[in-house]
Amino acid sequence: MAKKIIFTGGGTMGHVTLNLKLIPVAQKSGITPIYIGSKKGLEKDFIKKETGIKYCSISSGKLRRYLSFENLKDIFKVIKGIFDAYKILKKEKPDVVFSKGGFVTVPVVIASKLLNIKTVIHESDYTPGLANKVASKFASKIYTTFEETTDYLPDSKTEYIGTIKEDSLSNGDSEKAYELTGFEKNEKPTILITGGSTGSLFINQFIWDNIDALLSQFNIIHLTGKNKVNKNLTHIDQYKQFDYVTTEFSHLLALSDIVISRAGSNMIFELLSLNKLMLLIPLSKEKSRGDQLLNAKHFQKHGYAEMIEEEALDLQKLLDRLELLSSHSSRYIDSMNKDHKQIEPEDLLQKIMST
């Protein structure tokens, strides 16, 4: 009988991207992939559009670290989600469940435990998110991208595997990027700016407020996030906005000399694998649990990137950091070329299936 794997993860693209890499690997290996996600989350559209595999929706509630009346309501959503996931898992009878994190995964992992189905969790941030902290109690195995993350999870079932190797982004064509952007070839370096899968209003506004000063020195490719393009700036030379890109991303990266980015682990490890110069502006603790701040500090400590915290961001500091990256590019690239643990998607899938 053919083997079957359930993938789950959602809320942000960081909880979906790895699943998108592994699904075609499973299909090539003759393993049937099925996805469990939320009813309205972004994962639903992406999984259906990019893979076409069977998608099953469950009820899900958001996990919060603060007191809120919504927590009480969401407890019932999570409980219903467990029943939803239980029915799906009992019907599909997968060999293993692979969870990438996000609030939608908790009911799936709990239901999997109730049915005695092996569950593997992947945690890509420096410290585990709340969903993975809860789910880790029910998991069979936990894999981490950062070695330090193992200190925050149960020793007996946690393994550091490093970053998942990314080959698709290495095939970018700068000539295609010139076509996409309409840029003329000149001596100015090109910066790509991204605020993550949903974009960053903070970074967007900062760039727009300082657009003239930045364009005097750089060509700019700006990934604003869905429906966040500034229509007042769509006709400025050497400045090109996209709300979101998929297959075009590799070409835009090929043209870019430096990337200004949030510090989500999936993005920064992809940039690391490409030896791409990075200036990281992590989400502040006021806006998150502080995981991006830890990710960025780790990358700066190891000489992979420079960082500026949101509260300290100003134009001069940004220009100084960009100059530092440009003038000492070989130093950063040398650091990025030093050994850092990587695993092929095929090898990760094999580990998952043999859990």
mmCIF file of C-alpha atoms in Angstrom:
data_model
loop_
_atom_site.group_PDB
_atom_site.id
_atom_site.type_symbol
_atom_site.label_atom_id
_atom_site.label_comp_id
_atom_site.label_asym_id
_atom_site.label_seq_id
_atom_site.Cartn_x
_atom_site.Cartn_y
_atom_site.Cartn_z
ATOM 1 C CA MET A 1 0.000 0.000 0.000
ATOM 2 C CA ALA A 2 1.298 3.478 -0.915
ATOM 3 C CA LYS A 3 2.446 5.608 1.981
ATOM 4 C CA LYS A 4 0.638 8.775 2.958
ATOM 5 C CA ILE A 5 1.742 11.947 4.767
ATOM 6 C CA ILE A 6 -0.355 14.747 6.236
ATOM 7 C CA PHE A 7 1.206 18.209 6.093
ATOM 8 C CA THR A 8 -0.056 21.011 8.319
ATOM 9 C CA GLY A 9 0.992 24.588 9.018
ATOM 10 C CA GLY A 10 -0.436 28.048 8.527
ATOM 11 C CA GLY A 11 -0.997 31.610 9.627
ATOM 12 C CA THR A 12 2.047 33.035 7.830
ATOM 13 C CA MET A 13 4.102 31.899 4.851
ATOM 14 C CA GLY A 14 6.874 30.961 7.268
ATOM 15 C CA HIS A 15 4.615 28.114 8.366
ATOM 16 C CA VAL A 16 3.868 27.048 4.797
ATOM 17 C CA THR A 17 7.075 27.473 2.762
ATOM 18 C CA LEU A 18 8.817 24.292 3.927
ATOM 19 C CA ASN A 19 5.679 22.258 3.273
ATOM 20 C CA LEU A 20 5.624 23.644 -0.267
ATOM 21 C CA LYS A 21 9.191 22.369 -0.726
ATOM 22 C CA LEU A 22 8.455 18.914 0.665
ATOM 23 C CA ILE A 23 5.148 18.201 -1.083
ATOM 24 C CA PRO A 24 6.651 17.720 -4.583
ATOM 25 C CA VAL A 25 9.448 15.631 -3.055
ATOM 26 C CA ALA A 26 6.806 13.361 -1.506
ATOM 27 C CA GLN A 27 4.942 13.107 -4.801
ATOM 28 C CA LYS A 28 8.124 12.138 -6.676
ATOM 29 C CA SER A 29 8.751 9.461 -4.038
ATOM 30 C CA GLY A 30 5.314 7.927 -4.549
ATOM 31 C CA ILE A 31 4.032 9.210 -1.204
ATOM 32 C CA THR A 32 0.526 10.700 -1.171
ATOM 33 C CA PRO A 33 0.484 14.178 0.443
ATOM 34 C CA ILE A 34 -2.632 15.711 2.004
ATOM 35 C CA TYR A 35 -2.857 19.113 3.687
ATOM 36 C CA ILE A 36 -4.769 20.129 6.811
ATOM 37 C CA GLY A 37 -5.131 23.866 7.293
ATOM 38 C CA SER A 38 -7.518 26.552 8.416
ATOM 39 C CA LYS A 39 -10.723 27.486 6.617
ATOM 40 C CA LYS A 40 -9.682 31.013 5.667
ATOM 41 C CA GLY A 41 -5.917 31.197 6.235
ATOM 42 C CA LEU A 42 -3.450 32.149 3.491
ATOM 43 C CA GLU A 43 -2.199 28.546 3.415
ATOM 44 C CA LYS A 44 -5.439 27.424 1.770
ATOM 45 C CA ASP A 45 -4.972 29.476 -1.394
ATOM 46 C CA PHE A 46 -1.246 28.799 -1.651
ATOM 47 C CA ILE A 47 -1.487 25.042 -1.203
ATOM 48 C CA LYS A 48 -4.339 24.714 -3.685
ATOM 49 C CA LYS A 49 -2.683 27.001 -6.249
ATOM 50 C CA GLU A 50 0.888 25.730 -5.957
ATOM 51 C CA THR A 51 0.310 22.001 -5.420
ATOM 52 C CA GLY A 52 -3.261 21.021 -6.255
ATOM 53 C CA ILE A 53 -3.236 18.357 -3.542
ATOM 54 C CA LYS A 54 -6.206 17.505 -1.341
ATOM 55 C CA TYR A 55 -6.832 20.239 1.222
ATOM 56 C CA CYS A 56 -8.878 19.624 4.380
ATOM 57 C CA SER A 57 -10.090 22.543 6.524
ATOM 58 C CA ILE A 58 -10.515 22.500 10.283
ATOM 59 C CA SER A 59 -11.720 24.952 12.895
ATOM 60 C CA SER A 60 -8.831 26.794 14.537
ATOM 61 C CA GLY A 61 -8.365 29.384 17.246
ATOM 62 C CA LYS A 62 -5.488 31.777 17.726
ATOM 63 C CA LEU A 63 -3.104 31.166 20.626
ATOM 64 C CA ARG A 64 -2.319 34.375 22.522
ATOM 65 C CA ARG A 65 0.286 35.136 25.165
ATOM 66 C CA TYR A 66 -1.866 37.848 26.728
ATOM 67 C CA LEU A 67 -5.205 37.969 28.538
ATOM 68 C CA SER A 68 -8.158 38.429 26.225
ATOM 69 C CA PHE A 69 -11.811 37.452 26.133
ATOM 70 C CA GLU A 70 -11.049 36.058 22.651
ATOM 71 C CA ASN A 71 -8.942 33.354 24.341
ATOM 72 C CA LEU A 72 -12.070 31.903 25.937
ATOM 73 C CA LYS A 73 -13.909 31.804 22.613
ATOM 74 C CA ASP A 74 -10.928 30.317 20.834
ATOM 75 C CA ILE A 75 -10.641 27.460 23.327
ATOM 76 C CA PHE A 76 -13.888 26.108 21.877
ATOM 77 C CA LYS A 77 -12.563 26.613 18.335
ATOM 78 C CA VAL A 78 -9.465 24.581 19.207
ATOM 79 C CA ILE A 79 -11.582 21.820 20.754
ATOM 80 C CA LYS A 80 -13.735 21.700 17.618
ATOM 81 C CA GLY A 81 -10.548 21.683 15.562
ATOM 82 C CA ILE A 82 -9.371 18.590 17.424
ATOM 83 C CA PHE A 83 -12.612 16.788 16.536
ATOM 84 C CA ASP A 84 -12.329 17.991 12.907
ATOM 85 C CA ALA A 85 -8.724 16.779 12.647
ATOM 86 C CA TYR A 86 -9.544 13.493 14.387
ATOM 87 C CA LYS A 87 -12.196 12.681 11.747
ATOM 88 C CA ILE A 88 -9.823 13.537 8.885
ATOM 89 C CA LEU A 89 -6.910 11.558 10.291
ATOM 90 C CA LYS A 90 -9.069 8.550 11.108
ATOM 91 C CA LYS A 91 -10.377 8.529 7.542
ATOM 92 C CA GLU A 92 -7.065 9.165 5.759
ATOM 93 C CA LYS A 93 -4.894 6.920 7.996
ATOM 94 C CA PRO A 94 -1.570 8.665 7.237
ATOM 95 C CA ASP A 95 1.763 7.064 8.099
ATOM 96 C CA VAL A 96 2.979 10.320 9.625
ATOM 97 C CA VAL A 97 1.920 13.932 10.249
ATOM 98 C CA PHE A 98 4.392 16.747 9.572
ATOM 99 C CA SER A 99 3.689 20.043 11.334
ATOM 100 C CA LYS A 100 5.421 23.320 10.448
ATOM 101 C CA GLY A 101 3.795 25.399 13.172
ATOM 102 C CA GLY A 102 1.124 28.033 13.479
ATOM 103 C CA PHE A 103 -2.054 27.937 15.549
ATOM 104 C CA VAL A 104 -3.887 25.649 13.103
ATOM 105 C CA THR A 105 -1.438 22.797 13.786
ATOM 106 C CA VAL A 106 -2.186 22.316 17.480
ATOM 107 C CA PRO A 107 -5.528 20.490 17.001
ATOM 108 C CA VAL A 108 -3.930 18.317 14.303
ATOM 109 C CA VAL A 109 -1.004 17.258 16.488
ATOM 110 C CA ILE A 110 -3.275 16.524 19.465
ATOM 111 C CA ALA A 111 -5.659 14.466 17.304
ATOM 112 C CA SER A 112 -2.680 12.619 15.843
ATOM 113 C CA LYS A 113 -1.518 11.695 19.338
ATOM 114 C CA LEU A 114 -5.022 10.445 20.244
ATOM 115 C CA LEU A 115 -4.921 8.160 17.188
ATOM 116 C CA ASN A 116 -1.336 7.048 17.906
ATOM 117 C CA ILE A 117 -0.088 8.467 14.589
ATOM 118 C CA LYS A 118 3.540 9.567 14.572
ATOM 119 C CA THR A 119 3.959 13.347 14.361
ATOM 120 C CA VAL A 120 7.062 15.324 13.401
ATOM 121 C CA ILE A 121 7.389 19.045 14.162
ATOM 122 C CA HIS A 122 9.801 21.491 12.551
ATOM 123 C CA GLU A 123 10.836 24.673 14.390
ATOM 124 C CA SER A 124 12.803 27.160 12.301
ATOM 125 C CA ASP A 125 13.083 30.093 14.724
ATOM 126 C CA TYR A 126 15.706 30.549 17.428
ATOM 127 C CA THR A 127 13.089 29.939 20.127
ATOM 128 C CA PRO A 128 9.927 27.868 19.609
ATOM 129 C CA GLY A 129 6.633 29.612 18.986
ATOM 130 C CA LEU A 130 3.712 29.099 21.352
ATOM 131 C CA ALA A 131 1.971 26.662 18.982
ATOM 132 C CA ASN A 132 5.060 24.471 18.719
ATOM 133 C CA LYS A 133 5.639 24.658 22.465
ATOM 134 C CA VAL A 134 2.183 23.220 23.028
ATOM 135 C CA ALA A 135 2.424 20.731 20.166
ATOM 136 C CA SER A 136 5.876 19.513 21.250
ATOM 137 C CA LYS A 137 4.276 17.748 24.222
ATOM 138 C CA PHE A 138 2.374 15.483 21.804
ATOM 139 C CA ALA A 139 4.994 15.073 19.055
ATOM 140 C CA SER A 140 7.118 12.024 18.284
ATOM 141 C CA LYS A 141 10.064 14.050 16.936
ATOM 142 C CA ILE A 142 11.113 17.709 16.684
ATOM 143 C CA TYR A 143 13.639 19.083 14.201
ATOM 144 C CA THR A 144 15.275 22.513 14.554
ATOM 145 C CA THR A 145 17.080 24.928 12.242
ATOM 146 C CA PHE A 146 19.103 26.619 15.001
ATOM 147 C CA GLU A 147 21.260 24.421 17.228
ATOM 148 C CA GLU A 148 20.446 26.646 20.215
ATOM 149 C CA THR A 149 16.717 25.909 19.836
ATOM 150 C CA THR A 150 17.275 22.422 21.239
ATOM 151 C CA ASP A 151 17.779 24.031 24.678
ATOM 152 C CA TYR A 152 14.103 25.057 24.704
ATOM 153 C CA LEU A 153 12.603 21.682 23.747
ATOM 154 C CA PRO A 154 12.577 18.128 25.183
ATOM 155 C CA ASP A 155 16.050 16.565 24.771
ATOM 156 C CA SER A 156 14.769 13.067 24.159
ATOM 157 C CA LYS A 157 12.963 13.885 20.921
ATOM 158 C CA THR A 158 14.650 17.035 19.586
ATOM 159 C CA GLU A 159 17.298 17.030 16.852
ATOM 160 C CA TYR A 160 19.211 19.899 15.244
ATOM 161 C CA ILE A 161 19.260 19.427 11.450
ATOM 162 C CA GLY A 162 20.193 22.920 10.242
ATOM 163 C CA THR A 163 18.668 24.753 7.327
ATOM 164 C CA ILE A 164 16.821 22.997 4.531
ATOM 165 C CA LYS A 165 18.822 23.445 1.349
ATOM 166 C CA GLU A 166 17.185 25.724 -1.218
ATOM 167 C CA ASP A 167 18.148 25.212 -4.855
ATOM 168 C CA SER A 168 15.245 26.880 -6.652
ATOM 169 C CA LEU A 169 16.339 30.417 -5.732
ATOM 170 C CA SER A 170 19.872 29.892 -7.037
ATOM 171 C CA ASN A 171 18.669 29.793 -10.658
ATOM 172 C CA GLY A 172 17.646 33.430 -10.870
ATOM 173 C CA ASP A 173 18.351 35.381 -14.051
ATOM 174 C CA SER A 174 19.213 39.067 -13.665
ATOM 175 C CA GLU A 175 18.279 39.723 -17.306
ATOM 176 C CA LYS A 176 14.731 38.569 -16.563
ATOM 177 C CA ALA A 177 14.760 40.855 -13.523
ATOM 178 C CA TYR A 178 15.614 43.816 -15.762
ATOM 179 C CA GLU A 179 12.554 42.924 -17.842
ATOM 180 C CA LEU A 180 10.369 42.641 -14.734
ATOM 181 C CA THR A 181 11.520 45.939 -13.243
ATOM 182 C CA GLY A 182 12.079 47.994 -16.380
ATOM 183 C CA PHE A 183 15.351 49.215 -14.855
ATOM 184 C CA GLU A 184 18.084 50.550 -17.099
ATOM 185 C CA LYS A 185 21.525 49.103 -16.549
ATOM 186 C CA ASN A 186 23.654 51.581 -14.643
ATOM 187 C CA GLU A 187 26.356 51.641 -11.997
ATOM 188 C CA LYS A 188 24.025 52.110 -9.041
ATOM 189 C CA PRO A 189 23.651 49.043 -6.795
ATOM 190 C CA THR A 190 20.198 47.483 -6.465
ATOM 191 C CA ILE A 191 18.478 46.913 -3.139
ATOM 192 C CA LEU A 192 15.584 44.518 -2.645
ATOM 193 C CA ILE A 193 13.291 45.367 0.267
ATOM 194 C CA THR A 194 10.878 42.860 1.763
ATOM 195 C CA GLY A 195 8.720 42.887 4.864
ATOM 196 C CA GLY A 196 7.871 39.194 4.740
ATOM 197 C CA SER A 197 4.918 37.394 3.188
ATOM 198 C CA THR A 198 2.345 39.960 4.363
ATOM 199 C CA GLY A 199 4.621 42.970 4.058
ATOM 200 C CA SER A 200 5.602 45.496 6.720
ATOM 201 C CA LEU A 201 3.741 48.801 6.970
ATOM 202 C CA PHE A 202 6.546 50.121 9.162
ATOM 203 C CA ILE A 203 9.296 49.370 6.639
ATOM 204 C CA ASN A 204 7.113 50.453 3.714
ATOM 205 C CA GLN A 205 6.412 53.842 5.238
ATOM 206 C CA PHE A 206 10.059 54.382 6.131
ATOM 207 C CA ILE A 207 11.118 53.675 2.554
ATOM 208 C CA TRP A 208 8.423 55.949 1.117
ATOM 209 C CA ASP A 209 9.349 58.757 3.518
ATOM 210 C CA ASN A 210 12.986 58.560 2.380
ATOM 211 C CA ILE A 211 12.532 57.502 -1.231
ATOM 212 C CA ASP A 212 14.348 60.471 -2.823
ATOM 213 C CA ALA A 213 17.467 60.097 -0.667
ATOM 214 C CA LEU A 214 17.591 56.340 -1.257
ATOM 215 C CA LEU A 215 17.077 56.572 -5.017
ATOM 216 C CA SER A 216 19.957 59.016 -5.307
ATOM 217 C CA GLN A 217 22.242 56.093 -4.436
ATOM 218 C CA PHE A 218 20.339 52.892 -5.277
ATOM 219 C CA ASN A 219 17.906 51.180 -7.586
ATOM 220 C CA ILE A 220 15.111 49.776 -5.415
ATOM 221 C CA ILE A 221 12.922 46.691 -5.762
ATOM 222 C CA HIS A 222 10.225 46.879 -3.092
ATOM 223 C CA LEU A 223 8.022 43.916 -2.112
ATOM 224 C CA THR A 224 5.312 45.775 -0.218
ATOM 225 C CA GLY A 225 2.932 42.952 0.728
ATOM 226 C CA LYS A 226 -0.454 42.177 -0.761
ATOM 227 C CA ASN A 227 -2.562 45.265 -1.558
ATOM 228 C CA LYS A 228 0.059 47.581 -0.054
ATOM 229 C CA VAL A 229 1.556 49.111 -3.204
ATOM 230 C CA ASN A 230 1.840 52.899 -3.004
ATOM 231 C CA LYS A 231 0.055 54.016 -6.165
ATOM 232 C CA ASN A 232 1.474 57.526 -5.848
ATOM 233 C CA LEU A 233 4.962 56.138 -6.494
ATOM 234 C CA THR A 234 4.333 53.715 -9.331
ATOM 235 C CA HIS A 235 5.970 55.813 -12.048
ATOM 236 C CA ILE A 236 9.287 56.679 -10.414
ATOM 237 C CA ASP A 237 12.356 55.598 -12.385
ATOM 238 C CA GLN A 238 14.615 53.000 -10.734
ATOM 239 C CA TYR A 239 11.901 52.146 -8.183
ATOM 240 C CA LYS A 240 9.701 49.112 -8.768
ATOM 241 C CA GLN A 241 7.004 47.847 -6.406
ATOM 242 C CA PHE A 242 5.453 44.378 -6.286
ATOM 243 C CA ASP A 243 2.859 43.427 -3.713
ATOM 244 C CA TYR A 244 3.867 39.775 -3.835
ATOM 245 C CA VAL A 245 5.997 37.551 -6.085
ATOM 246 C CA THR A 246 6.481 33.790 -6.432
ATOM 247 C CA THR A 247 8.580 32.418 -9.289
ATOM 248 C CA GLU A 248 9.875 35.930 -10.049
ATOM 249 C CA PHE A 249 11.598 36.145 -6.669
ATOM 250 C CA SER A 250 14.728 34.247 -7.758
ATOM 251 C CA HIS A 251 15.244 36.646 -10.684
ATOM 252 C CA LEU A 252 14.799 39.734 -8.498
ATOM 253 C CA LEU A 253 17.300 38.316 -5.997
ATOM 254 C CA ALA A 254 19.807 37.702 -8.785
ATOM 255 C CA LEU A 255 19.705 41.399 -9.670
ATOM 256 C CA SER A 256 19.923 42.585 -6.047
ATOM 257 C CA ASP A 257 23.200 43.495 -4.366
ATOM 258 C CA ILE A 258 21.738 43.860 -0.861
ATOM 259 C CA VAL A 259 18.461 42.725 0.705
ATOM 260 C CA ILE A 260 16.731 44.727 3.426
ATOM 261 C CA SER A 261 14.434 42.307 5.208
ATOM 262 C CA ARG A 262 12.534 41.341 8.298
ATOM 263 C CA ALA A 263 14.252 38.496 10.151
ATOM 264 C CA GLY A 264 11.913 35.554 9.700
ATOM 265 C CA SER A 265 14.058 32.418 9.769
ATOM 266 C CA ASN A 266 12.932 30.998 6.423
ATOM 267 C CA MET A 267 13.836 34.154 4.546
ATOM 268 C CA ILE A 268 17.187 34.818 6.189
ATOM 269 C CA PHE A 269 18.382 31.232 5.803
ATOM 270 C CA GLU A 270 17.432 31.318 2.118
ATOM 271 C CA LEU A 271 19.475 34.505 1.757
ATOM 272 C CA LEU A 272 22.322 32.870 3.675
ATOM 273 C CA SER A 273 22.357 29.930 1.261
ATOM 274 C CA LEU A 274 22.694 32.419 -1.615
ATOM 275 C CA ASN A 275 25.479 34.430 0.093
ATOM 276 C CA LYS A 276 23.274 37.498 -0.249
ATOM 277 C CA LEU A 277 24.259 40.598 1.738
ATOM 278 C CA MET A 278 21.556 41.314 4.346
ATOM 279 C CA LEU A 279 20.420 44.268 6.414
ATOM 280 C CA LEU A 280 17.835 42.945 8.871
ATOM 281 C CA ILE A 281 15.113 45.014 10.545
ATOM 282 C CA PRO A 282 13.440 42.516 12.893
ATOM 283 C CA LEU A 283 9.986 42.853 14.349
ATOM 284 C CA SER A 284 10.283 44.475 17.752
ATOM 285 C CA LYS A 285 9.310 42.761 21.015
ATOM 286 C CA GLU A 286 6.330 45.090 21.205
ATOM 287 C CA LYS A 287 4.960 43.567 18.002
ATOM 288 C CA SER A 288 6.019 39.934 18.474
ATOM 289 C CA ARG A 289 7.419 37.405 20.906
ATOM 290 C CA GLY A 290 10.931 38.569 20.004
ATOM 291 C CA ASP A 291 11.880 35.638 17.772
ATOM 292 C CA GLN A 292 12.975 37.826 14.860
ATOM 293 C CA LEU A 293 15.151 39.887 17.166
ATOM 294 C CA LEU A 294 16.952 36.738 18.319
ATOM 295 C CA ASN A 295 17.279 35.498 14.728
ATOM 296 C CA ALA A 296 18.818 38.804 13.624
ATOM 297 C CA LYS A 297 21.222 39.001 16.568
ATOM 298 C CA HIS A 298 22.386 35.462 15.828
ATOM 299 C CA PHE A 299 23.085 36.339 12.188
ATOM 300 C CA GLN A 300 24.899 39.535 13.138
ATOM 301 C CA LYS A 301 26.993 37.702 15.771
ATOM 302 C CA HIS A 302 28.135 35.158 13.173
ATOM 303 C CA GLY A 303 28.984 37.855 10.627
ATOM 304 C CA TYR A 304 26.225 36.914 8.173
ATOM 305 C CA ALA A 305 24.331 40.208 8.310
ATOM 306 C CA GLU A 306 23.906 43.664 9.806
ATOM 307 C CA MET A 307 20.805 44.650 11.761
ATOM 308 C CA ILE A 308 18.963 47.744 12.957
ATOM 309 C CA GLU A 309 16.199 47.536 15.536
ATOM 310 C CA GLU A 310 12.964 49.290 14.603
ATOM 311 C CA GLU A 311 13.236 51.799 17.431
ATOM 312 C CA ALA A 312 16.705 52.878 16.261
ATOM 313 C CA LEU A 313 15.980 53.090 12.531
ATOM 314 C CA ASP A 314 16.732 56.380 10.786
ATOM 315 C CA LEU A 315 17.991 57.305 7.336
ATOM 316 C CA GLN A 316 21.618 57.935 8.306
ATOM 317 C CA LYS A 317 21.891 54.698 10.233
ATOM 318 C CA LEU A 318 20.398 52.806 7.283
ATOM 319 C CA LEU A 319 22.836 54.399 4.838
ATOM 320 C CA ASP A 320 25.776 53.698 7.166
ATOM 321 C CA ARG A 321 24.867 50.000 7.445
ATOM 322 C CA LEU A 322 24.394 49.711 3.684
ATOM 323 C CA GLU A 323 27.809 51.297 3.154
ATOM 324 C CA LEU A 324 29.329 48.881 5.680
ATOM 325 C CA LEU A 325 27.853 45.889 3.841
ATOM 326 C CA SER A 326 29.007 47.174 0.455
ATOM 327 C CA SER A 327 32.540 48.111 1.434
ATOM 328 C CA HIS A 328 33.169 44.881 3.391
ATOM 329 C CA SER A 329 31.125 42.514 1.252
ATOM 330 C CA SER A 330 33.904 39.906 1.023
ATOM 331 C CA ARG A 331 34.043 39.666 4.826
ATOM 332 C CA TYR A 332 30.331 38.892 5.095
ATOM 333 C CA ILE A 333 30.453 36.431 2.212
ATOM 334 C CA ASP A 334 33.442 34.647 3.777
ATOM 335 C CA SER A 335 31.448 34.265 6.994
ATOM 336 C CA MET A 336 28.435 32.951 5.076
ATOM 337 C CA ASN A 337 30.647 30.425 3.284
ATOM 338 C CA LYS A 338 31.775 28.892 6.556
ATOM 339 C CA ASP A 339 30.205 25.563 7.365
ATOM 340 C CA HIS A 340 26.635 25.769 8.566
ATOM 341 C CA LYS A 341 24.599 22.606 8.729
ATOM 342 C CA GLN A 342 22.264 21.947 5.819
ATOM 343 C CA ILE A 343 19.960 19.131 4.841
ATOM 344 C CA GLU A 344 18.478 18.266 1.452
ATOM 345 C CA PRO A 345 14.646 18.232 1.282
ATOM 346 C CA GLU A 346 14.824 14.604 0.114
ATOM 347 C CA ASP A 347 16.851 13.627 3.174
ATOM 348 C CA LEU A 348 14.485 15.469 5.501
ATOM 349 C CA LEU A 349 11.467 13.696 4.013
ATOM 350 C CA GLN A 350 13.223 10.371 4.484
ATOM 351 C CA LYS A 351 13.851 11.200 8.139
ATOM 352 C CA ILE A 352 10.219 12.198 8.589
ATOM 353 C CA MET A 353 8.865 9.023 7.031
ATOM 354 C CA SER A 354 11.204 6.820 9.069
ATOM 355 C CA THR A 355 10.279 8.403 12.410
#
